PDB file of C-alpha atoms in Angstrom:
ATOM      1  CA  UNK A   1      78.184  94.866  94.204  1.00  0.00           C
ATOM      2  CA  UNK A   2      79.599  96.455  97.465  1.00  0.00           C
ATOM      3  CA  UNK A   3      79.523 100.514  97.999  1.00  0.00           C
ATOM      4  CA  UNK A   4      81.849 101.278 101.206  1.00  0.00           C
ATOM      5  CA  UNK A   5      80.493 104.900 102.382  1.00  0.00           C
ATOM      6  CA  UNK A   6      83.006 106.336 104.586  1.00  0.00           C
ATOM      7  CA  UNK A   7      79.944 109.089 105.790  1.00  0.00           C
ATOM      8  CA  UNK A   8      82.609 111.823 104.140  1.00  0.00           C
ATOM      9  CA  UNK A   9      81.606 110.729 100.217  1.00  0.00           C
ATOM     10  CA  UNK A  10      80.054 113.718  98.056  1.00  0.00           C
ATOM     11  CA  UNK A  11      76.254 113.702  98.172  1.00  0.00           C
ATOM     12  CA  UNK A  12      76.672 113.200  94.234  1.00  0.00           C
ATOM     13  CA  UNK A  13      78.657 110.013  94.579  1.00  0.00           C
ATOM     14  CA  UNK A  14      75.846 108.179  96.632  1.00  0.00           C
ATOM     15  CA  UNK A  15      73.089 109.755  93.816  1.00  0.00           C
ATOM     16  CA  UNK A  16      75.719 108.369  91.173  1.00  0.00           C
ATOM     17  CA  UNK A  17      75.264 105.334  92.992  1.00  0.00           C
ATOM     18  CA  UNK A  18      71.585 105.082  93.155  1.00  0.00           C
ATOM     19  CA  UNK A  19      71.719 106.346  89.116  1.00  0.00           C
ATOM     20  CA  UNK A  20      73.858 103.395  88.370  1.00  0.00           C
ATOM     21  CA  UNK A  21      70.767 101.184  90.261  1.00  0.00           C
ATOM     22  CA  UNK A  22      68.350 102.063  88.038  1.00  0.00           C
ATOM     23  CA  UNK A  23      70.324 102.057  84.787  1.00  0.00           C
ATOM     24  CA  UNK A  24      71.624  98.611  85.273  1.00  0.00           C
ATOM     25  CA  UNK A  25      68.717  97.265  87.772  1.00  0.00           C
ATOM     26  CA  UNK A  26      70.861  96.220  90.369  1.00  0.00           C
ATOM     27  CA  UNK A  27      70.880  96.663  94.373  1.00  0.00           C
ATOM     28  CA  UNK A  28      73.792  97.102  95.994  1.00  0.00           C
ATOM     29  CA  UNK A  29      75.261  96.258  99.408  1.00  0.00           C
ATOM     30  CA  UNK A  30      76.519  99.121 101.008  1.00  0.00           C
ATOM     31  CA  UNK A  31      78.666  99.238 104.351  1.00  0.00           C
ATOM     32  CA  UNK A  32      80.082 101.350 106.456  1.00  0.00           C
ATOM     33  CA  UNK A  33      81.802 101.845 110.070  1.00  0.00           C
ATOM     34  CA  UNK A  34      80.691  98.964 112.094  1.00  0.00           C
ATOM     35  CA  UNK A  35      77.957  99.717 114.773  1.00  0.00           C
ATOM     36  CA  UNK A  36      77.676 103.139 113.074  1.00  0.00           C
ATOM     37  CA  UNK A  37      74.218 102.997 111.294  1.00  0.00           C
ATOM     38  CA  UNK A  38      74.241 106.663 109.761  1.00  0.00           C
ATOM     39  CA  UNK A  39      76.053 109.671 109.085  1.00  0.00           C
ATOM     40  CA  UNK A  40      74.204 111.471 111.836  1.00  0.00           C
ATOM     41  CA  UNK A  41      75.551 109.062 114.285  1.00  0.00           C
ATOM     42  CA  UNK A  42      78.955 108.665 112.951  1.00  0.00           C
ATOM     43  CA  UNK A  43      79.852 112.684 113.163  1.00  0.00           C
ATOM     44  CA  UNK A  44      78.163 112.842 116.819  1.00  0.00           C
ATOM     45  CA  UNK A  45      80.715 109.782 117.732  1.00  0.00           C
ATOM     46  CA  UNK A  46      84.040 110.734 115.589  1.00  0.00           C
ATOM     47  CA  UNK A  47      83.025 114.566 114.532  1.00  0.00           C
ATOM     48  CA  UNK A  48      83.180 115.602 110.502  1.00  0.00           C
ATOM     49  CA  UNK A  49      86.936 115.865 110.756  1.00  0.00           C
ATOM     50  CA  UNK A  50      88.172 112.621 112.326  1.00  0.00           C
ATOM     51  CA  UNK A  51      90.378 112.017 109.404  1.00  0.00           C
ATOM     52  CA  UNK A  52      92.452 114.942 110.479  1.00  0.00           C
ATOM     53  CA  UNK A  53      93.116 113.262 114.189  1.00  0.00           C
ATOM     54  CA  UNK A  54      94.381 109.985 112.671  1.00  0.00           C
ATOM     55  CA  UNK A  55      94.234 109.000 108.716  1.00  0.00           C
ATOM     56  CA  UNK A  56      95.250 105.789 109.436  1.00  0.00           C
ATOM     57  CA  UNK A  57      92.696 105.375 112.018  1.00  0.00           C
ATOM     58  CA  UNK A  58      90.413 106.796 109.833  1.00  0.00           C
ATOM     59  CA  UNK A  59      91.006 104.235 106.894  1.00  0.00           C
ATOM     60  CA  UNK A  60      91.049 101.585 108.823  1.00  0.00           C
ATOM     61  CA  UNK A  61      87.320 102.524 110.695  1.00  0.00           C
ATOM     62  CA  UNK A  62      85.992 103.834 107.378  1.00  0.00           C
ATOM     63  CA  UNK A  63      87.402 101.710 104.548  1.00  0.00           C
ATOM     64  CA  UNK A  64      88.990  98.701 105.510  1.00  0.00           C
ATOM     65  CA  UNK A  65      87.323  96.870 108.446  1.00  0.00           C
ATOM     66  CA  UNK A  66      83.945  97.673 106.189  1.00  0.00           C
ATOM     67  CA  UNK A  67      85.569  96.115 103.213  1.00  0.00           C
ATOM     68  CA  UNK A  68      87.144  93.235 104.781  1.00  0.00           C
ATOM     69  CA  UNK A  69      83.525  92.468 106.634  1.00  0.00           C
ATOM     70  CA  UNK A  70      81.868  92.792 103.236  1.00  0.00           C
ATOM     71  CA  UNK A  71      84.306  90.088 101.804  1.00  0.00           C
ATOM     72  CA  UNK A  72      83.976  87.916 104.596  1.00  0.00           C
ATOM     73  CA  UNK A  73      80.112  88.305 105.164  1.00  0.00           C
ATOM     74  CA  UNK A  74      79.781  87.723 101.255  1.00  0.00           C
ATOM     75  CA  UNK A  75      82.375  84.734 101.658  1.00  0.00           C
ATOM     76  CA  UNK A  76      84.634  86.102  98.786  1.00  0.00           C
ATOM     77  CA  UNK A  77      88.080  85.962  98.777  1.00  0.00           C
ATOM     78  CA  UNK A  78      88.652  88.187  95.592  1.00  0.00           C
ATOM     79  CA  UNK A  79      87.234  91.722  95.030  1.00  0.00           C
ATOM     80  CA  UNK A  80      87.504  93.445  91.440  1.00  0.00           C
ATOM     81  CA  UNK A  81      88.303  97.133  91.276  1.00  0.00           C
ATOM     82  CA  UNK A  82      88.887  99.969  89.198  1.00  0.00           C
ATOM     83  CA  UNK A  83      92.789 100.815  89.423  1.00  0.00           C
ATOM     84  CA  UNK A  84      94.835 101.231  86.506  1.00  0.00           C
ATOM     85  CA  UNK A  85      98.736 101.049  85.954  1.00  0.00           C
ATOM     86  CA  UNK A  86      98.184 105.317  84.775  1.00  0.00           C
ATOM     87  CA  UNK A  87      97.104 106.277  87.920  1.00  0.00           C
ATOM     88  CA  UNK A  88     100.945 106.575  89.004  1.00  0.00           C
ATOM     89  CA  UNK A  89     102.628 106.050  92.062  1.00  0.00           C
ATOM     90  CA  UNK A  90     101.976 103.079  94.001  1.00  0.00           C
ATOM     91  CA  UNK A  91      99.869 101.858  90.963  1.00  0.00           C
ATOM     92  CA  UNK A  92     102.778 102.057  88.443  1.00  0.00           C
ATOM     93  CA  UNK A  93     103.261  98.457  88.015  1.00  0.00           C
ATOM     94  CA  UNK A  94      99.792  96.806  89.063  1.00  0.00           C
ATOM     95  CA  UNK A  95      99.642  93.385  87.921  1.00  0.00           C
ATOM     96  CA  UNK A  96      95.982  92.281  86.908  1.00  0.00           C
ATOM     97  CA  UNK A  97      96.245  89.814  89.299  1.00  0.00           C
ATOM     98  CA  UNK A  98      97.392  90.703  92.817  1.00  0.00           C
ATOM     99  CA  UNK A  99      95.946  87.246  94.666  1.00  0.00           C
ATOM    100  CA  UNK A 100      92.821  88.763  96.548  1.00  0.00           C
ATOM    101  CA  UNK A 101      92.147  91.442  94.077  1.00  0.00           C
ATOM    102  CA  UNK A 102      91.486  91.443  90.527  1.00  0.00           C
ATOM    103  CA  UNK A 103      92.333  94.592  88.446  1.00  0.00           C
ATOM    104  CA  UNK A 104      91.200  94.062  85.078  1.00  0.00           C
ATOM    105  CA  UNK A 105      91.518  97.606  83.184  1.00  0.00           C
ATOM    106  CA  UNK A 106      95.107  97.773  84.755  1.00  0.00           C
ATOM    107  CA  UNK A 107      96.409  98.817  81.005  1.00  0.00           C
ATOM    108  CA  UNK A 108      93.522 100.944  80.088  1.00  0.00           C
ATOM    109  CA  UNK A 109      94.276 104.620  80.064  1.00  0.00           C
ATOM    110  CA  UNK A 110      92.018 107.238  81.517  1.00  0.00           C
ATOM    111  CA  UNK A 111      91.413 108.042  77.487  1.00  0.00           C
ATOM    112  CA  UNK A 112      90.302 104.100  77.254  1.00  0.00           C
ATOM    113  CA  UNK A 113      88.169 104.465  79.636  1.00  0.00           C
ATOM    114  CA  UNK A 114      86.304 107.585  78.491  1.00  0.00           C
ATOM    115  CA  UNK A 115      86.231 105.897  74.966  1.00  0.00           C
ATOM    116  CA  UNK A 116      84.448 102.937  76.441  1.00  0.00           C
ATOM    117  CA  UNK A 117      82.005 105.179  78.552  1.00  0.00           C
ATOM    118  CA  UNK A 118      81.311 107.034  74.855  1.00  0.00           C
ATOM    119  CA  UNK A 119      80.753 104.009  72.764  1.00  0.00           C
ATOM    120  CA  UNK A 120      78.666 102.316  75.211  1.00  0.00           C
ATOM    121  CA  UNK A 121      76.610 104.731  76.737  1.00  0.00           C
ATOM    122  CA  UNK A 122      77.400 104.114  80.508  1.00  0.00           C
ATOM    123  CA  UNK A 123      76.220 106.901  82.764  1.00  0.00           C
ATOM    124  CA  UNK A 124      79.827 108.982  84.572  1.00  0.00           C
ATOM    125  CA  UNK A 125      79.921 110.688  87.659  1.00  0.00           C
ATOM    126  CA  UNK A 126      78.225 113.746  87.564  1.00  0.00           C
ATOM    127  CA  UNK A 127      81.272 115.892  89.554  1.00  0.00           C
ATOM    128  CA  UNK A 128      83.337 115.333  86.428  1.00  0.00           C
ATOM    129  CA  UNK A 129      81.652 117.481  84.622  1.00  0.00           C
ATOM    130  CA  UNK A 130      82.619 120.158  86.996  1.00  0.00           C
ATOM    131  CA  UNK A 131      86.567 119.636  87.080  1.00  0.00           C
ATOM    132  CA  UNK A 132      86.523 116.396  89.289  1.00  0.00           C
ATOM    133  CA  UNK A 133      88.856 114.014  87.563  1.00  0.00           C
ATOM    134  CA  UNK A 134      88.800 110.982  90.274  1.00  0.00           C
ATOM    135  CA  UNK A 135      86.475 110.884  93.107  1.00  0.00           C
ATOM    136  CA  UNK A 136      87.099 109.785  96.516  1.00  0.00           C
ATOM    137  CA  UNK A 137      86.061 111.352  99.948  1.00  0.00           C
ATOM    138  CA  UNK A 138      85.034 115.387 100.225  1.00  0.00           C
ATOM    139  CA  UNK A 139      88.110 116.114 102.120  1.00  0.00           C
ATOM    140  CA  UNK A 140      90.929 114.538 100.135  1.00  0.00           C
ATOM    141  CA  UNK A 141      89.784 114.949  96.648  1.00  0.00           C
ATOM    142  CA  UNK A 142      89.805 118.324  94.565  1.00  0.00           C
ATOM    143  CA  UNK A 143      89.529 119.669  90.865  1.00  0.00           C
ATOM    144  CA  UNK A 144      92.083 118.838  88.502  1.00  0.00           C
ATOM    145  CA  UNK A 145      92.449 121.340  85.447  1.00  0.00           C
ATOM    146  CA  UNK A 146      91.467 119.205  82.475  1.00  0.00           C
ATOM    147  CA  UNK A 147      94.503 119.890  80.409  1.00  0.00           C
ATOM    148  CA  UNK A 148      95.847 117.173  83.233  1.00  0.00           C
ATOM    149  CA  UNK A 149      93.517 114.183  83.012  1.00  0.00           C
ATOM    150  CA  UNK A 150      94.974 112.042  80.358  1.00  0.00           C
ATOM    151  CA  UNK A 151      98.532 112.949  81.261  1.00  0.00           C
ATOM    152  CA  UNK A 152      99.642 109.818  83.081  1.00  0.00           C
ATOM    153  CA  UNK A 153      98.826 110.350  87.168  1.00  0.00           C
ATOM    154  CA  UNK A 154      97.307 113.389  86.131  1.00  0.00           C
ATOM    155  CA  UNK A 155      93.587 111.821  86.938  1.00  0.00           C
ATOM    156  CA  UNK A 156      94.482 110.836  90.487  1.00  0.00           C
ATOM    157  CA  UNK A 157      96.869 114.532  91.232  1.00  0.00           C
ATOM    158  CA  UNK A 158      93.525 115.895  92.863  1.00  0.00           C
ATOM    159  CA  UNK A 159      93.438 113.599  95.323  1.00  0.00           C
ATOM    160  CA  UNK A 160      95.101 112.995  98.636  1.00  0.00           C
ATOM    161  CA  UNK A 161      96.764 116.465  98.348  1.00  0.00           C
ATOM    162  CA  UNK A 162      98.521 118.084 101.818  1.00  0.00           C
ATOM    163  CA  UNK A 163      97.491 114.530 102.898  1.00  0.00           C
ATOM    164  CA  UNK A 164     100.552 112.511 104.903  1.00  0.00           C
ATOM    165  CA  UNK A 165     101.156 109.453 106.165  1.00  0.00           C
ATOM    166  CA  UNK A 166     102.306 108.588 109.733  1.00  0.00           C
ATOM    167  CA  UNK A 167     105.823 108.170 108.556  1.00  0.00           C
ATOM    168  CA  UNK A 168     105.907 111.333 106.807  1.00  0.00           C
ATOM    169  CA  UNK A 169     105.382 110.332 103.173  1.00  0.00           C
ATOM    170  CA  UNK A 170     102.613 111.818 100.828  1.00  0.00           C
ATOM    171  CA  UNK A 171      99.379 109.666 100.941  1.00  0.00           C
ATOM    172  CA  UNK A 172      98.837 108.052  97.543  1.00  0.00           C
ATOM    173  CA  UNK A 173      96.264 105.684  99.090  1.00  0.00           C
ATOM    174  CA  UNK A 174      93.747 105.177 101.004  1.00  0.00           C
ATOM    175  CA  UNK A 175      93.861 102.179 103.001  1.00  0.00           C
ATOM    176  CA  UNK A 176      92.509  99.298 101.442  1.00  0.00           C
ATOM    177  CA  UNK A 177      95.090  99.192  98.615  1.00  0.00           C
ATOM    178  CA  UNK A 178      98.138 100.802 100.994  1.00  0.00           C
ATOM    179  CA  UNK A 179     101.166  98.537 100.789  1.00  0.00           C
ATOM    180  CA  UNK A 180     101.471  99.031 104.116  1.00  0.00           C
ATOM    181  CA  UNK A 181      98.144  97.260 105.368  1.00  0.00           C
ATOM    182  CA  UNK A 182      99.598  93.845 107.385  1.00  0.00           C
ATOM    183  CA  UNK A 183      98.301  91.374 105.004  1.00  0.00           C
ATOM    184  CA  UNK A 184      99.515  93.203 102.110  1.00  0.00           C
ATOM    185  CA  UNK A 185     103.160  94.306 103.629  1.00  0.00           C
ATOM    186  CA  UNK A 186     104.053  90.040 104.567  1.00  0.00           C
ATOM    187  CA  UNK A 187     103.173  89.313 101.198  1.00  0.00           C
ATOM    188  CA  UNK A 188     105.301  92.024  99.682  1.00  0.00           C
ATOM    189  CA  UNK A 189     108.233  91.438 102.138  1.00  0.00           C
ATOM    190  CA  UNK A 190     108.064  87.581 101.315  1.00  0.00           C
ATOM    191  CA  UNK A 191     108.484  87.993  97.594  1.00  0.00           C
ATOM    192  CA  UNK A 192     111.257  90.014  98.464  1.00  0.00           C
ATOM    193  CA  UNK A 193     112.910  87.982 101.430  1.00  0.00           C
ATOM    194  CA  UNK A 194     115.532  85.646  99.387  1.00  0.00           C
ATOM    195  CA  UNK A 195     115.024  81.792  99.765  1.00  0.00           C
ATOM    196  CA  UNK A 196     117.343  80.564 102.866  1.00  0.00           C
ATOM    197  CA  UNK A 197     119.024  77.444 102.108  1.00  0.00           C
ATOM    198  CA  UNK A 198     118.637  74.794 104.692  1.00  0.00           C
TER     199      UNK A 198
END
C-alpha cells in the first residue's frame, strides 16, 4: 500500500492512516517530494503556499513524480484507486479499467460505499464526521453540507473550489488522474485520432 503525502494533508488524514495500520496490520510505503525528507524541510524550500505560485507545479512535485517513483520503485505497472463514475466531472464515464489503473468501485455510489463501511465495520475518516465529505489536501478541500453527499458529484463539490487550471478551467483534479498529464493526453488523443489509410 502506497500513501503519497503532499506535506499539505490534514493531520487527521495521516492519523487515519496510521488507524488503518493497526486495524488491518499492515505498513505502508509512504512518499513524498523527492529529496524532501519532511514537512519542516519542504515549507523552508517551497513555503506552506506553493500551490498558489503554480498548481501544476505543485501536482507534479507533490503527487505525481512521488506516485510515478512509487510505481516504478515497486515495479508495478497498475495502481488501484478509489474513484467512482458519481464523483462527476472528469469521472463521469470511468471505465474500471483504464490500462495502468484499476478502478474497481467505479459503479458504487457514495451510499454503496457507506453501506459497505456499515456492514463491515471498516474504520472512516474521522473529518467526516465534521462535514468533510471527500478528503484531499488542507487547502483545496472544504465542508460539504450533508444534504449534498449522496447527490451525484455532491461528495467531491468541496473540493478544488476557486481552484483553476493554467488554461483557465475549474480544477476537477489533481494531477495524477488529470487528462491532461502527457502519458494520459497521447493515449486519449490516439483513441480519438481516426485510423489513416495507407
Amino acid at each position: 500500500i502506497i500513501f503519497i503525502d503532499t506535506f499539505t494533508l490534514f493531520p487527521e488524514t495521516v492519523a487515519y492512516l496510521h488507524q488503518l495500520e493497526d486495524h488491518y496490520g499492515f505498513k505502508a510505503e509512504v512518499y513524498h517530494a523527492k529529496g524532501i525528507p519532511t514537512q519542516k524541510d519542504y515549507e523552508e524550500k517551497y513555503g506552506t503556499d506553493y500551490w498558489k505560485k503554480d498548481i501544476d507545479e505543485y501536482d507534479k512535485l507533490c503527487k505525481v513524480e512521488p506516485l510515478k517513483r512509487a510505481m516504478e520503485e515497486k515495479n508495478t505497472d497498475c495502481w488501484i484507486n478509489g474513484r467512482r463514475r458519481d464523483h462527476g466531472a472528469e469521472r463521469a464515464s470511468l471505465a474500471v479499467w483504464e490500462g495502468t489503473k484499476l478502478n474497481p468501485i467505479a459503479f458504487w455510489t457514495f451510499e454503496d460505499c457507506w453501506n459497505y463501511l456499515r456492514i463491515n465495520n471498516v474504520p472512516y475518516h474521522p473529518l467526516h464526521d465534521d462535514g468533510y465529505s471527500s478528503l484531499g489536501d488542507i487547502h483545496s478541500t472544504l465542508r460539504v453540507d450533508h444534504s449534498k453527499w449522496m447527490a451525484y458529484a455532491g461528495e467531491r463539490s468541496g473540493r478544488f473550489q476557486g481552484l483553476v487550471n493554467k488554461d483557465g478551467s475549474a480544477k476537477t483534479e489533481c494531477g495524477i488522474h488529470s487528462k491532461n498529464r502527457p502519458a494520459k493526453k497521447a493515449r486519449v488523443e490516439s483513441k480519438e485520432t481516426p485510423a489513416v489509410k495507407a
